[in-house]
Tab-separated table of C-alpha atoms in Angstrom:
chain	number	residue	atom	x	y	z
A	1	UNK	CA	147.247	-247.216	-57.803
A	2	UNK	CA	148.265	-244.201	-55.678
A	3	UNK	CA	145.756	-241.663	-54.302
A	4	UNK	CA	147.100	-238.901	-56.521
A	5	UNK	CA	146.859	-240.993	-59.637
A	6	UNK	CA	143.251	-241.927	-58.787
A	7	UNK	CA	142.326	-238.376	-58.178
A	8	UNK	CA	143.743	-237.192	-61.407
A	9	UNK	CA	141.790	-239.830	-63.288
A	10	UNK	CA	138.602	-238.674	-61.330
A	11	UNK	CA	139.356	-235.057	-62.514
A	12	UNK	CA	139.412	-236.320	-66.149
A	13	UNK	CA	136.167	-238.052	-65.651
A	14	UNK	CA	134.604	-235.065	-64.081
A	15	UNK	CA	135.662	-232.867	-66.972
A	16	UNK	CA	134.248	-235.103	-69.476
A	17	UNK	CA	130.932	-235.283	-67.616
A	18	UNK	CA	130.622	-231.536	-67.421
A	19	UNK	CA	131.470	-231.025	-70.968
A	20	UNK	CA	128.772	-233.549	-72.009
A	21	UNK	CA	126.152	-231.862	-69.750
A	22	UNK	CA	127.048	-228.461	-71.329
A	23	UNK	CA	126.833	-229.868	-74.791
A	24	UNK	CA	123.437	-231.428	-74.252
A	25	UNK	CA	122.273	-228.102	-72.648
A	26	UNK	CA	123.355	-226.109	-75.601
A	27	UNK	CA	121.601	-228.578	-77.966
A	28	UNK	CA	118.387	-228.493	-75.832
A	29	UNK	CA	118.353	-224.573	-75.936
A	30	UNK	CA	118.425	-224.883	-79.694
A	31	UNK	CA	115.443	-227.210	-79.769
A	32	UNK	CA	113.512	-224.707	-77.577
A	33	UNK	CA	113.503	-222.147	-80.342
A	34	UNK	CA	110.035	-221.720	-82.122
A	35	UNK	CA	109.339	-223.668	-85.071
A	36	UNK	CA	107.021	-222.919	-88.189
A	37	UNK	CA	104.683	-225.869	-87.469
A	38	UNK	CA	103.862	-224.620	-83.981
A	39	UNK	CA	101.254	-222.258	-85.222
A	40	UNK	CA	99.066	-222.196	-88.305
A	41	UNK	CA	98.834	-218.399	-88.076
A	42	UNK	CA	102.551	-217.985	-89.084
A	43	UNK	CA	102.780	-217.368	-92.766
A	44	UNK	CA	106.206	-216.024	-92.771
A	45	UNK	CA	109.540	-215.904	-90.822
A	46	UNK	CA	108.581	-212.353	-89.725
A	47	UNK	CA	105.274	-213.569	-88.329
A	48	UNK	CA	107.050	-216.169	-86.384
A	49	UNK	CA	109.743	-213.677	-84.904
A	50	UNK	CA	107.103	-210.960	-84.023
A	51	UNK	CA	104.756	-213.490	-82.347
A	52	UNK	CA	107.626	-215.249	-80.447
A	53	UNK	CA	110.006	-212.457	-79.932
A	54	UNK	CA	110.273	-212.894	-76.169
A	55	UNK	CA	110.756	-216.674	-76.554
A	56	UNK	CA	113.725	-216.007	-78.974
A	57	UNK	CA	115.117	-213.485	-76.672
A	58	UNK	CA	114.997	-215.751	-73.651
A	59	UNK	CA	116.570	-218.666	-75.598
A	60	UNK	CA	119.354	-216.619	-76.903
A	61	UNK	CA	120.122	-215.004	-73.538
A	62	UNK	CA	120.071	-218.509	-71.844
A	63	UNK	CA	122.585	-219.586	-74.603
A	64	UNK	CA	124.915	-216.741	-73.894
A	65	UNK	CA	124.636	-217.579	-70.126
A	66	UNK	CA	125.513	-221.196	-70.667
A	67	UNK	CA	128.418	-220.351	-72.961
A	68	UNK	CA	129.728	-217.974	-70.328
A	69	UNK	CA	129.637	-220.468	-67.571
A	70	UNK	CA	131.212	-223.060	-69.987
A	71	UNK	CA	134.135	-220.805	-70.739
A	72	UNK	CA	134.340	-220.147	-66.966
A	73	UNK	CA	134.389	-223.902	-66.383
A	74	UNK	CA	137.255	-224.459	-68.797
A	75	UNK	CA	139.100	-221.510	-67.154
A	76	UNK	CA	138.827	-222.991	-63.668
A	77	UNK	CA	139.699	-226.592	-64.645
A	78	UNK	CA	142.781	-225.385	-66.403
A	79	UNK	CA	144.366	-224.808	-62.943
A	80	UNK	CA	143.114	-228.052	-61.251
A	81	UNK	CA	145.447	-230.991	-61.057
A	82	UNK	CA	143.142	-233.468	-59.222
A	83	UNK	CA	139.906	-233.697	-57.531
A	84	UNK	CA	138.373	-235.146	-54.406
A	85	UNK	CA	134.874	-236.288	-53.110
A	86	UNK	CA	134.016	-232.749	-51.756
A	87	UNK	CA	134.920	-231.066	-54.994
A	88	UNK	CA	133.075	-233.620	-57.035
A	89	UNK	CA	129.985	-233.213	-55.059
A	90	UNK	CA	130.117	-229.398	-55.546
A	91	UNK	CA	130.708	-229.862	-59.169
A	92	UNK	CA	127.912	-232.244	-59.553
A	93	UNK	CA	125.596	-229.717	-57.672
A	94	UNK	CA	126.851	-227.122	-60.162
A	95	UNK	CA	125.957	-229.102	-63.336
A	96	UNK	CA	122.703	-230.071	-61.721
A	97	UNK	CA	121.922	-226.372	-61.174
A	98	UNK	CA	122.653	-226.062	-64.990
A	99	UNK	CA	119.966	-228.625	-65.716
A	100	UNK	CA	117.685	-226.874	-63.403
A	101	UNK	CA	118.374	-223.602	-65.280
A	102	UNK	CA	117.469	-225.355	-68.492
A	103	UNK	CA	114.342	-226.772	-66.908
A	104	UNK	CA	113.260	-223.254	-65.758
A	105	UNK	CA	113.805	-221.891	-69.351
A	106	UNK	CA	111.678	-224.703	-70.591
A	107	UNK	CA	108.923	-223.892	-68.056
A	108	UNK	CA	109.008	-220.069	-68.896
A	109	UNK	CA	108.691	-220.814	-72.632
A	110	UNK	CA	105.997	-223.407	-72.133
A	111	UNK	CA	103.891	-221.215	-69.944
A	112	UNK	CA	104.328	-217.783	-71.488
A	113	UNK	CA	106.928	-216.442	-69.256
A	114	UNK	CA	105.632	-214.469	-66.333
A	115	UNK	CA	107.233	-212.969	-63.172
A	116	UNK	CA	107.369	-216.204	-61.301
A	117	UNK	CA	108.965	-218.006	-64.329
A	118	UNK	CA	111.612	-215.326	-64.758
A	119	UNK	CA	112.462	-215.315	-61.034
A	120	UNK	CA	112.870	-219.121	-61.271
A	121	UNK	CA	115.274	-218.824	-64.126
A	122	UNK	CA	117.298	-216.119	-62.494
A	123	UNK	CA	117.445	-218.039	-59.160
A	124	UNK	CA	118.657	-221.143	-61.131
A	125	UNK	CA	121.331	-219.100	-62.946
A	126	UNK	CA	122.368	-217.504	-59.569
A	127	UNK	CA	122.557	-221.030	-57.995
A	128	UNK	CA	124.757	-222.288	-60.925
A	129	UNK	CA	127.133	-219.375	-60.210
A	130	UNK	CA	127.054	-220.021	-56.412
A	131	UNK	CA	128.047	-223.621	-56.997
A	132	UNK	CA	130.706	-222.631	-59.422
A	133	UNK	CA	132.233	-220.273	-56.986
A	134	UNK	CA	132.094	-222.720	-54.094
A	135	UNK	CA	133.805	-225.565	-56.121
A	136	UNK	CA	136.573	-223.155	-57.074
A	137	UNK	CA	137.017	-221.821	-53.566
A	138	UNK	CA	137.051	-225.181	-52.141
A	139	UNK	CA	139.725	-226.362	-54.797
A	140	UNK	CA	141.891	-223.329	-54.038
A	141	UNK	CA	141.648	-222.993	-50.077
A	142	UNK	CA	140.456	-226.218	-48.742
A	143	UNK	CA	141.289	-229.086	-51.059
A	144	UNK	CA	144.552	-227.768	-52.333
A	145	UNK	CA	143.645	-229.185	-55.811
A	146	UNK	CA	145.223	-226.451	-58.026
A	147	UNK	CA	148.491	-226.451	-59.708
A	148	UNK	CA	151.512	-224.784	-57.897
A	149	UNK	CA	152.095	-222.738	-61.025
A	150	UNK	CA	149.055	-220.610	-60.148
A	151	UNK	CA	150.304	-217.573	-58.256
A	152	UNK	CA	148.360	-215.708	-55.519
A	153	UNK	CA	147.546	-212.625	-57.583
A	154	UNK	CA	146.046	-214.790	-60.457
A	155	UNK	CA	144.048	-216.889	-58.062
A	156	UNK	CA	142.622	-213.774	-56.290
A	157	UNK	CA	141.878	-212.272	-59.745
A	158	UNK	CA	139.921	-215.350	-60.818
A	159	UNK	CA	138.077	-215.551	-57.414
A	160	UNK	CA	136.898	-211.979	-57.949
A	161	UNK	CA	135.962	-212.462	-61.516
A	162	UNK	CA	133.731	-215.453	-60.957
A	163	UNK	CA	131.515	-213.573	-58.641
A	164	UNK	CA	130.142	-211.561	-61.538
A	165	UNK	CA	127.816	-214.318	-62.946
A	166	UNK	CA	125.759	-215.003	-59.806
A	167	UNK	CA	125.637	-211.245	-58.913
A	168	UNK	CA	124.269	-210.615	-62.323
A	169	UNK	CA	121.616	-213.199	-62.019
A	170	UNK	CA	120.628	-211.745	-58.636
A	171	UNK	CA	120.456	-208.337	-60.182
A	172	UNK	CA	117.923	-209.478	-62.635
A	173	UNK	CA	115.292	-210.712	-60.174
A	174	UNK	CA	113.791	-207.295	-59.399
A	175	UNK	CA	113.215	-206.805	-63.023
A	176	UNK	CA	111.234	-210.048	-63.496
A	177	UNK	CA	107.764	-208.450	-63.506
A	178	UNK	CA	108.518	-206.143	-66.579
A	179	UNK	CA	108.168	-207.231	-70.169
A	180	UNK	CA	111.587	-206.975	-71.844
A	181	UNK	CA	113.031	-205.416	-68.726
A	182	UNK	CA	114.194	-208.774	-67.387
A	183	UNK	CA	115.766	-209.706	-70.697
A	184	UNK	CA	117.634	-206.358	-71.016
A	185	UNK	CA	118.770	-206.519	-67.319
A	186	UNK	CA	121.165	-209.371	-68.271
A	187	UNK	CA	123.084	-207.022	-70.392
A	188	UNK	CA	124.456	-205.419	-67.082
A	189	UNK	CA	126.829	-208.450	-66.913
A	190	UNK	CA	129.904	-206.618	-68.806
A	191	UNK	CA	129.559	-203.725	-66.379
A	192	UNK	CA	129.624	-206.124	-63.285
A	193	UNK	CA	132.707	-207.860	-64.681
A	194	UNK	CA	134.325	-204.436	-65.187
A	195	UNK	CA	133.506	-203.480	-61.606
A	196	UNK	CA	135.036	-206.598	-60.138
A	197	UNK	CA	138.109	-206.158	-62.348
A	198	UNK	CA	138.492	-202.683	-61.106
A	199	UNK	CA	137.961	-203.714	-57.518
A	200	UNK	CA	140.786	-206.275	-57.834
A	201	UNK	CA	143.134	-203.793	-59.555
A	202	UNK	CA	142.468	-201.306	-56.764
A	203	UNK	CA	143.525	-203.815	-54.078
A	204	UNK	CA	146.911	-204.372	-55.888
């Protein structure tokens, strides 16, 4: 079996592993939502939502973040034709960061999220984005793992675009001390994406 064929098979296995981890993460986020049996004081859906509003908000925001990263993963893998040991290592670090992010969410919900828990969550989301960027940068510039059909402008556009996720996570850290401020700060994401797209267009 040639090296190229072996690396192509490794890429398919890596894609499957990543999809499975993302699927498990989405399911686990759903199971973190408050349930009626958790408190005898809840007599209605309204009581549960009012009493656990922050938990619902955190779980929903986490779900949005995970979906964004999963869509990003699909975009990046669309241009990969093979993988190697370094790329696999960076990709494994990326999905381990995803699991750490899920763990941080669980810790925050379990211990009534405080500033430290929110900083932990933001840091893990940022780390996830850093490893995502690192694996793409390696595949594009060091490993030469992308398809020849990817032109230079599109490659630069993707490279600029995927910086938005870790930057957004880093921006949320200073807001960790404020109730609802941390949750609301995540909605700066579309603006950060817009700025990176504008920056790319200005260079061209």
